[in-house]
mmCIF file of C-alpha atoms in Angstrom:
data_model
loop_
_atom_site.group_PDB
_atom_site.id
_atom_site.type_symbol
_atom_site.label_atom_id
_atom_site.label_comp_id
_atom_site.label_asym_id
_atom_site.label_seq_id
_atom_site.Cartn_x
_atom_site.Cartn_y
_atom_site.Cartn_z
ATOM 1 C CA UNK A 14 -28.117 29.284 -82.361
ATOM 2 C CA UNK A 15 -28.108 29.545 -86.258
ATOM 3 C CA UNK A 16 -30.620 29.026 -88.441
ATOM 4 C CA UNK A 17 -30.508 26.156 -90.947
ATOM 5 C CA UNK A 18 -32.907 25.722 -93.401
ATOM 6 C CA UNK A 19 -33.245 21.880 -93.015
ATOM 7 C CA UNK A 20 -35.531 21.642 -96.778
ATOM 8 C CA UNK A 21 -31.662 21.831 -98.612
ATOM 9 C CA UNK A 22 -31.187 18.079 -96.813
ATOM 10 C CA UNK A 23 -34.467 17.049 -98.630
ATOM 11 C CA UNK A 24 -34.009 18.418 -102.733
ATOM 12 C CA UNK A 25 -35.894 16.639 -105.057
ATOM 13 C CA UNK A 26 -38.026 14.567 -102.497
ATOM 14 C CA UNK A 27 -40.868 15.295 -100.354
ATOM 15 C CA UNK A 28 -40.009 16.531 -97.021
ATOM 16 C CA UNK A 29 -40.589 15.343 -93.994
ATOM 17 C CA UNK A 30 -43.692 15.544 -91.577
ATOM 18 C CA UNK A 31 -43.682 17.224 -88.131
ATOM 19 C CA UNK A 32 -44.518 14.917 -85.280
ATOM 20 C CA UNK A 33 -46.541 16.523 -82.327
ATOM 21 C CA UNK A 34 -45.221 14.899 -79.052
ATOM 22 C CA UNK A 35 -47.272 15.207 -75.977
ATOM 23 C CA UNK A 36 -46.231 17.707 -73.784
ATOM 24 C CA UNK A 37 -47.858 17.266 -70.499
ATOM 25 C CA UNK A 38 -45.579 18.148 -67.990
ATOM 26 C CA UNK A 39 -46.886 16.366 -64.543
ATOM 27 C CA UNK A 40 -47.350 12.779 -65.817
ATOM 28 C CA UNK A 41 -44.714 11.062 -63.434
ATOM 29 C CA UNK A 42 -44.761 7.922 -65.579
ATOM 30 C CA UNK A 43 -41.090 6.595 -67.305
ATOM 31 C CA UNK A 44 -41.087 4.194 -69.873
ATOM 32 C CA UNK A 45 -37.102 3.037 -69.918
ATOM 33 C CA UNK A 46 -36.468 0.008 -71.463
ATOM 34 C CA UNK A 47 -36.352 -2.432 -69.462
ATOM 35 C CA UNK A 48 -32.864 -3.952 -68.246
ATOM 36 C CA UNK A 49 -32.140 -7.577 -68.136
ATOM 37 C CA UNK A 50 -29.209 -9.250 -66.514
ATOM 38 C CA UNK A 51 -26.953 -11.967 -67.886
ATOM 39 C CA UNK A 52 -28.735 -14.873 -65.329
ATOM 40 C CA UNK A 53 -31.935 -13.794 -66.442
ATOM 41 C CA UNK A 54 -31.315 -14.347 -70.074
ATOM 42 C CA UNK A 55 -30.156 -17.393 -69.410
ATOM 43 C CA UNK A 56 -33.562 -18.349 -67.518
ATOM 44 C CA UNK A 57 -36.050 -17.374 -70.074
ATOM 45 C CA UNK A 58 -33.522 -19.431 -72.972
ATOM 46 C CA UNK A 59 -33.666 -22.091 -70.710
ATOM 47 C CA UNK A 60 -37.532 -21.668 -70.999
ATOM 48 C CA UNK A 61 -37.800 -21.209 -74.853
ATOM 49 C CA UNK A 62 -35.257 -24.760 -75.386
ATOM 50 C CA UNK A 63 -37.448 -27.466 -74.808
ATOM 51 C CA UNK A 64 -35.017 -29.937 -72.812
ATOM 52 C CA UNK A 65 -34.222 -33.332 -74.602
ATOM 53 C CA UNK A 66 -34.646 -35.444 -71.662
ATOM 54 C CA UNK A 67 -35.109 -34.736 -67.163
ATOM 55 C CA UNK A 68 -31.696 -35.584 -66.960
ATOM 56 C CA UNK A 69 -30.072 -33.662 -70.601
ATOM 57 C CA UNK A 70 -30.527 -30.116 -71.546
ATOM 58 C CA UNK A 71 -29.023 -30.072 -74.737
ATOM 59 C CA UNK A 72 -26.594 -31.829 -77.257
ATOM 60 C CA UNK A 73 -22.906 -30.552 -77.397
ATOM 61 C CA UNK A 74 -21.580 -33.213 -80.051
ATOM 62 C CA UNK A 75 -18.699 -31.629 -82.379
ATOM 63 C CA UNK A 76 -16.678 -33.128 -85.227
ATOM 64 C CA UNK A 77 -14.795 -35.279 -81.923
ATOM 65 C CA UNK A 78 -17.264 -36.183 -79.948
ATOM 66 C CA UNK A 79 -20.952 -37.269 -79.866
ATOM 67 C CA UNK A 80 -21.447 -35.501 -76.600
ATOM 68 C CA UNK A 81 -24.888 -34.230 -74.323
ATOM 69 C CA UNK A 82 -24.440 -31.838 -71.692
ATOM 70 C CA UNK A 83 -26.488 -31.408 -68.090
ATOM 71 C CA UNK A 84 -26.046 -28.859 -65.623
ATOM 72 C CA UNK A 85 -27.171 -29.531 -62.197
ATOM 73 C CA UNK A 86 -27.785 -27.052 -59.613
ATOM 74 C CA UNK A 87 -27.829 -29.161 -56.380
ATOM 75 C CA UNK A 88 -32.056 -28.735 -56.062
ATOM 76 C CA UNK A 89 -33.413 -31.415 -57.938
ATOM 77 C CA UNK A 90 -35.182 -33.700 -56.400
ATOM 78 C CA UNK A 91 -33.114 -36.319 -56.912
ATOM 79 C CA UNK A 92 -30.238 -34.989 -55.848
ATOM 80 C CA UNK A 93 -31.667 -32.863 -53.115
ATOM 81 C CA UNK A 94 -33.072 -36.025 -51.314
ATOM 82 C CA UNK A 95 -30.055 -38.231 -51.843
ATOM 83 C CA UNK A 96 -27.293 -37.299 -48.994
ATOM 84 C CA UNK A 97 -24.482 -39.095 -48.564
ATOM 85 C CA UNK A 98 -21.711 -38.045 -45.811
ATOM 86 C CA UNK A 99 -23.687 -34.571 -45.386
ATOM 87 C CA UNK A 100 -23.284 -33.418 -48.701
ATOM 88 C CA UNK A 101 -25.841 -33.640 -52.014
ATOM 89 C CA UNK A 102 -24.424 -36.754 -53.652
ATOM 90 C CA UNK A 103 -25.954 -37.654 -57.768
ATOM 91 C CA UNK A 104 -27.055 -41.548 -56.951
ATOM 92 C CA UNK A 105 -25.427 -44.216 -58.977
ATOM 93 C CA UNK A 106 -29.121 -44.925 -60.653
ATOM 94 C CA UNK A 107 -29.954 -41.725 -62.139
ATOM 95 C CA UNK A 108 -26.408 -42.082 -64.392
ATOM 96 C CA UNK A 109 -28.402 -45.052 -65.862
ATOM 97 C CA UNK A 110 -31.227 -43.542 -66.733
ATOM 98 C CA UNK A 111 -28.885 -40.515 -67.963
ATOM 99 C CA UNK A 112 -26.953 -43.199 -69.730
ATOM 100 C CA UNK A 113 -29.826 -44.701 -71.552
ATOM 101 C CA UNK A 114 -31.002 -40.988 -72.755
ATOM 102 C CA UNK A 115 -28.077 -40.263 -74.097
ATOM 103 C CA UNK A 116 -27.644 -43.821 -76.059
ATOM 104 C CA UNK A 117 -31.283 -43.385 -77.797
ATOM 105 C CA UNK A 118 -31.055 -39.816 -78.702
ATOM 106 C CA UNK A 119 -27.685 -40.346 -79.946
ATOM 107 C CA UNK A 120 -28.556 -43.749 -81.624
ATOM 108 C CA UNK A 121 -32.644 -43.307 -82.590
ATOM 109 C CA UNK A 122 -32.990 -46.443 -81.405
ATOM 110 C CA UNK A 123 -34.243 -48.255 -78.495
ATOM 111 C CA UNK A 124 -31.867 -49.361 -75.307
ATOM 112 C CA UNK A 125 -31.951 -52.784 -74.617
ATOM 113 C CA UNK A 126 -29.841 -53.511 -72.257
ATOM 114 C CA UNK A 127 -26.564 -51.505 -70.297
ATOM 115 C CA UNK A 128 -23.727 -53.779 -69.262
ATOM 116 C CA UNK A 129 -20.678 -53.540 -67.485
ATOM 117 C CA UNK A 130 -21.528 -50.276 -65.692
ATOM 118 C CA UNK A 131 -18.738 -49.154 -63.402
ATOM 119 C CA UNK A 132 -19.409 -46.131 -61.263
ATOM 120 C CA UNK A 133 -15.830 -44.690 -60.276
ATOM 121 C CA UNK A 134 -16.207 -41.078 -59.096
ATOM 122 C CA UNK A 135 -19.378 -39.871 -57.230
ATOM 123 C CA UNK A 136 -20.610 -36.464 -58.672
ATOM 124 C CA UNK A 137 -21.352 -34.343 -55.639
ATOM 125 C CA UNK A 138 -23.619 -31.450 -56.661
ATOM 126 C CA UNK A 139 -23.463 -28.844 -53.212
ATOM 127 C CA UNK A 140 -22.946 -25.912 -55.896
ATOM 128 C CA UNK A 141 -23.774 -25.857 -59.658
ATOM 129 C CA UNK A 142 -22.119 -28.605 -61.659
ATOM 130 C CA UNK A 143 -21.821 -29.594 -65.278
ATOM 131 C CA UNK A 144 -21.870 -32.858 -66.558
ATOM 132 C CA UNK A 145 -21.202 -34.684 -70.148
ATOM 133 C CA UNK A 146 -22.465 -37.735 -71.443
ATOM 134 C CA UNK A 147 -19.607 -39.101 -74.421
ATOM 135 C CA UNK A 148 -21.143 -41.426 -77.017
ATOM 136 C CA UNK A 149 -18.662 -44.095 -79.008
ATOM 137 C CA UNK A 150 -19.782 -46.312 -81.233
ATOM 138 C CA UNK A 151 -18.421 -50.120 -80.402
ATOM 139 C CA UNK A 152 -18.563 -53.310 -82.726
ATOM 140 C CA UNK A 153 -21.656 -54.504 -81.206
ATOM 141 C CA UNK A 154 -23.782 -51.360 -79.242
ATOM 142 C CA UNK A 155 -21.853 -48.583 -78.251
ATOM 143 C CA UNK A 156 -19.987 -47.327 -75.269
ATOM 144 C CA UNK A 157 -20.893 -44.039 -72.614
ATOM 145 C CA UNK A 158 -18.901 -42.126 -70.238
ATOM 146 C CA UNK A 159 -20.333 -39.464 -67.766
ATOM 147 C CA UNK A 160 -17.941 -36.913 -66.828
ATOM 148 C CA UNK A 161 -16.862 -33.590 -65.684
ATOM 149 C CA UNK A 162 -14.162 -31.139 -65.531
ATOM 150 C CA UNK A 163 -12.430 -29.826 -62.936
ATOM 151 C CA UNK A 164 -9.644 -27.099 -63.373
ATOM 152 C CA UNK A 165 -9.054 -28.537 -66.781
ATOM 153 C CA UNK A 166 -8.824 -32.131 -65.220
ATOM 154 C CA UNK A 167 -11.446 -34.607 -66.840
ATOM 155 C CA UNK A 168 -12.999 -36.868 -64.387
ATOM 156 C CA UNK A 169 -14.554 -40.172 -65.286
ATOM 157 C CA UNK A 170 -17.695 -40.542 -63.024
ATOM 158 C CA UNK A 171 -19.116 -43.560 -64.459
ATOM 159 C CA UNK A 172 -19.105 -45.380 -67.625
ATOM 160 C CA UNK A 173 -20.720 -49.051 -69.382
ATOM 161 C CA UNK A 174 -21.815 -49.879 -72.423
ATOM 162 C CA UNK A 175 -25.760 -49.953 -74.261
ATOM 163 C CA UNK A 176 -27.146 -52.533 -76.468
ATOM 164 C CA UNK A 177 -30.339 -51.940 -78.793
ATOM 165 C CA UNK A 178 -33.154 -54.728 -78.595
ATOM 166 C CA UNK A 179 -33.343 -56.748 -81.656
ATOM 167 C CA UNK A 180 -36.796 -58.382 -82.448
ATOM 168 C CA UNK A 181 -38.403 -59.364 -79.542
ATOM 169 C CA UNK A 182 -37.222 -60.239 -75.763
ATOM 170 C CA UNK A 183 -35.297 -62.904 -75.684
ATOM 171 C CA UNK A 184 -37.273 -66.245 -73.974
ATOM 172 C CA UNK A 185 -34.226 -66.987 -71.142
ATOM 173 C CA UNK A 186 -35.166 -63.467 -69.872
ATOM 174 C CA UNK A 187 -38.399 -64.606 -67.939
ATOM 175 C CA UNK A 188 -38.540 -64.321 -64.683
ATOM 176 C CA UNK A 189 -41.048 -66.221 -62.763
ATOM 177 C CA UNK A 190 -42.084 -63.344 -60.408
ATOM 178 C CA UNK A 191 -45.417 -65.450 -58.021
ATOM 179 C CA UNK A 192 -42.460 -68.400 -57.936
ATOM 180 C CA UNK A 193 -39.688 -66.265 -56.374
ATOM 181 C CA UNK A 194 -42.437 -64.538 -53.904
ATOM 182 C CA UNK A 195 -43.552 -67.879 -53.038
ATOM 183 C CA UNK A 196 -40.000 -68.963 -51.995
ATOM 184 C CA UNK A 197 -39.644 -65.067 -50.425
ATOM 185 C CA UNK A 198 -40.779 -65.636 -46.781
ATOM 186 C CA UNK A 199 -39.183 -63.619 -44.655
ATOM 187 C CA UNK A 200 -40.401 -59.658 -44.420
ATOM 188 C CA UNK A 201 -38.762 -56.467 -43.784
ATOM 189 C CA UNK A 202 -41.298 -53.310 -44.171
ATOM 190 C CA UNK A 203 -40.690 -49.697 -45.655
ATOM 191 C CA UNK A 204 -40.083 -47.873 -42.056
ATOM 192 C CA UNK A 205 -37.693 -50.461 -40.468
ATOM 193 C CA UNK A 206 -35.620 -50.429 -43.400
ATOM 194 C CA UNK A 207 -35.343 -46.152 -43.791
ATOM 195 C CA UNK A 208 -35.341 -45.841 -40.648
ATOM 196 C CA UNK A 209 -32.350 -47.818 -40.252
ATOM 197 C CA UNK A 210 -30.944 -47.240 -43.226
ATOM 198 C CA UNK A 211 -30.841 -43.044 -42.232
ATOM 199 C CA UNK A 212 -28.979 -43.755 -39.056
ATOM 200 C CA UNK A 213 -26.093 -44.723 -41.259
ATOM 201 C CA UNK A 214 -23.796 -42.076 -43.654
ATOM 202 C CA UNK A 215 -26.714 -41.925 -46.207
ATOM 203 C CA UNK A 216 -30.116 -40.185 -46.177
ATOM 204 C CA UNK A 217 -33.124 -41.319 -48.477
ATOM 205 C CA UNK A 218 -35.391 -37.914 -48.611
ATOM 206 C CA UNK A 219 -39.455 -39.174 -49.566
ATOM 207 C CA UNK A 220 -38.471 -38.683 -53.077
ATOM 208 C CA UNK A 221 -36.730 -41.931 -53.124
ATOM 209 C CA UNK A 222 -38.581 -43.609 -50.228
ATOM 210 C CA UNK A 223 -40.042 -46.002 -52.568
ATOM 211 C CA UNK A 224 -39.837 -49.508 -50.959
ATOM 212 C CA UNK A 225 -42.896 -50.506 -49.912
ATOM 213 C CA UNK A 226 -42.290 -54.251 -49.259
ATOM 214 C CA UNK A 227 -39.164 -56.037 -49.275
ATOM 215 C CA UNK A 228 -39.871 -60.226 -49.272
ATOM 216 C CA UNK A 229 -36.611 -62.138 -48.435
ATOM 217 C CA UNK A 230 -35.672 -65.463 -49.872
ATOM 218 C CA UNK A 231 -32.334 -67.641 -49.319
ATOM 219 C CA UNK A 232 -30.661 -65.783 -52.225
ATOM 220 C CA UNK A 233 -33.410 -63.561 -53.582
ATOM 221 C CA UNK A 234 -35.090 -60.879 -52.787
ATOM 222 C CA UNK A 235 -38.308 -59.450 -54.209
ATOM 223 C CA UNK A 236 -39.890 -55.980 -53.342
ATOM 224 C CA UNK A 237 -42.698 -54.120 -53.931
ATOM 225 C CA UNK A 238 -42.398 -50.120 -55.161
ATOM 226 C CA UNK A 239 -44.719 -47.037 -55.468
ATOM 227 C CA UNK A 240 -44.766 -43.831 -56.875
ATOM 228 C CA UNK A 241 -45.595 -40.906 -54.928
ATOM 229 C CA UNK A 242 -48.467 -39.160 -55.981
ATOM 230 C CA UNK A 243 -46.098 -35.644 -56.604
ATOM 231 C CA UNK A 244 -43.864 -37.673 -58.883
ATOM 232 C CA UNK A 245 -46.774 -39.389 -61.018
ATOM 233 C CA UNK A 246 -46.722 -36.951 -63.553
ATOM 234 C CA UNK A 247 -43.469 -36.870 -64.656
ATOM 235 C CA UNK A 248 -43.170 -40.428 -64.614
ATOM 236 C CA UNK A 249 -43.732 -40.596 -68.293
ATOM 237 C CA UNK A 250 -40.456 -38.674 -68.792
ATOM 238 C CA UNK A 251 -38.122 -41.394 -67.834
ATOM 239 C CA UNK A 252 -37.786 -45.113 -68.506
ATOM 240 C CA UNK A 253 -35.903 -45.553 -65.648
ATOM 241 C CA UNK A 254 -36.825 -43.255 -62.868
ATOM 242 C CA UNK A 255 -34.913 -42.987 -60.190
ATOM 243 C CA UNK A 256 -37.648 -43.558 -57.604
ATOM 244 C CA UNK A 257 -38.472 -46.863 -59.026
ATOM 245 C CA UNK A 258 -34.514 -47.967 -59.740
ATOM 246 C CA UNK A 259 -33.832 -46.630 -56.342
ATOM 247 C CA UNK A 260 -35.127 -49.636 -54.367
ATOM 248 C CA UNK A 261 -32.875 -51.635 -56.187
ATOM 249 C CA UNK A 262 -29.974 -50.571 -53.761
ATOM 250 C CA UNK A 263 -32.788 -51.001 -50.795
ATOM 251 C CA UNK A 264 -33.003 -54.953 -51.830
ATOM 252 C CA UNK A 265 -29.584 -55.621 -51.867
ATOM 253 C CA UNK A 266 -28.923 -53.610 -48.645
ATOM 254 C CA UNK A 267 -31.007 -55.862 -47.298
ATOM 255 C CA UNK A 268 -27.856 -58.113 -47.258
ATOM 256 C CA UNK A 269 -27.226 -56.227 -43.919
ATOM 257 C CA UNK A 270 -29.519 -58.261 -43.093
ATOM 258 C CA UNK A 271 -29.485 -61.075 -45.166
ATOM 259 C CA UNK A 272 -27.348 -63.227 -47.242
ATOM 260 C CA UNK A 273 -28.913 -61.903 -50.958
ATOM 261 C CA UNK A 274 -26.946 -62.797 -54.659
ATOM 262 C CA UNK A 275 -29.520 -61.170 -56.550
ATOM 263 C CA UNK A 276 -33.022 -59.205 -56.724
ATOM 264 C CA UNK A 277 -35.997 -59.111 -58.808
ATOM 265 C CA UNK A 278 -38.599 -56.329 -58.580
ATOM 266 C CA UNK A 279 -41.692 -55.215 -60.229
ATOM 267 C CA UNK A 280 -43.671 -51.732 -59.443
ATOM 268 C CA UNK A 281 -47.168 -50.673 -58.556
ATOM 269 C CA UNK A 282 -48.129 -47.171 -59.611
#
């Protein structure tokens, strides 16, 4: 309750203006900062980082490692229409296209070709789950492993190894595409083989419904894919989308069928 003459605080400089606040007492309105919680921070960063790629958010390399990272949250497409045994299973072609990301951004150069790819572990993705992509540099291309950690356990899901294209395509990599159809004669068509093919453990959701025509030779096979129009737009995004690598597992389950050795495919859309 004592007075204090606040104009000693301000000697030798010009004090300071009063402020007139309102003071109309029935306005009901608050204006509290707002609050934010830890998962919504991480939402609108998520937002503000562009991603590097569909299938990497972001590069994690250190002075060890060149390393990407991607967390999956089991409701991607292509993991939400890919069951296998009931649960939400990553397929085997999306770690090639994840692969071949990885290899270009780490390299800034153009993947060629990925050999010797050995899928070990399947990556099952009912709850959130984070995966790396480790770059090493080998004598001629370089090696990739695509991993994950569990309890402080590393486990190797899949790994192979990327070459970068040199010139131009090399000549003995023609394939002859009207000859093989022309020797293709028998026929199996898009709802006999899903239909069958989701009576077993595994379920193709429409994302990856992409066999159209399948054309069945003595030890060939040659099929016909399209996009669905709700995928078209991000098809730019990959160079190896999973809906059009996908039907490579439909030709050679074909062998259930059929006595196949190899495949050869081409897309419309």
């Amino acid at each position: 309750g004592a007075n204090i003459n606040w104009r000693l605080l301000y000697e030798g400089e010009h004090s300071p203006y009063k402020v007139v606040l309102p003071t109309y007492p029935f306005a009901k309105e608050s204006y509290w900062r707002d609050t934010y919680s830890k998962k919504n921070v991480i939402e609108q960063q998520s937002v503000l980082v562009k991603r590097l790629h569909p299938l990497i958010d972001e590069n994690i390399s250190d002075l060890m490692e060149q390393k990407y990272y991607k967390r999956l949250d089991g409701e991607e497409y292509f993991v939400a229409d890919h069951i296998f045994n009931g649960q939400k299973v990553l397929p085997g072609v999306v770690h090639i296209e994840m692969a071949r990301a990885a290899c270009e951004l780490a390299m800034r150069r153009k993947v060629h070709k990925l050999k010797n790819i050995v899928w070990t572990v399947p990556i099952v993705a009912e709850k959130p789950k984070d995966i790396a992509i480790a770059i090493t540099i080998k004598e001629k291309g370089i090696a990739y492993q695509i991993r994950s950690e569990e309890e402080g356990t590393i486990i190797l899901h899949s790994q192979g190894k990327a070459e970068y294209e040199e010139g131009s395509i090399y000549e003995d990599e023609y394939i002859d595409i009207q000859g093989c159809r022309a020797r293709c004669n028998d026929f199996l068509g898009k709802n006999v083989f899903y239909e069958t093919n989701n009576r077993w453990v595994y379920y193709y959701g429409e994302s990856y419904q992409a066999l159209k025509e399948a054309y069945i030779g003595n030890n060939e096979v040659i099929s016909i894919i399209e996009v669905p129009d709700i995928r078209k737009g991000e098809f730019n995004e990959f160079t190896l989308h999973p809906r059009r690598l996908s039907p490579c597992n439909g030709n050679t389950d074909a062998q259930k069928w059929y006595t196949t050795i190899y495949a050869i495919f081409y897309g419309r859309g």
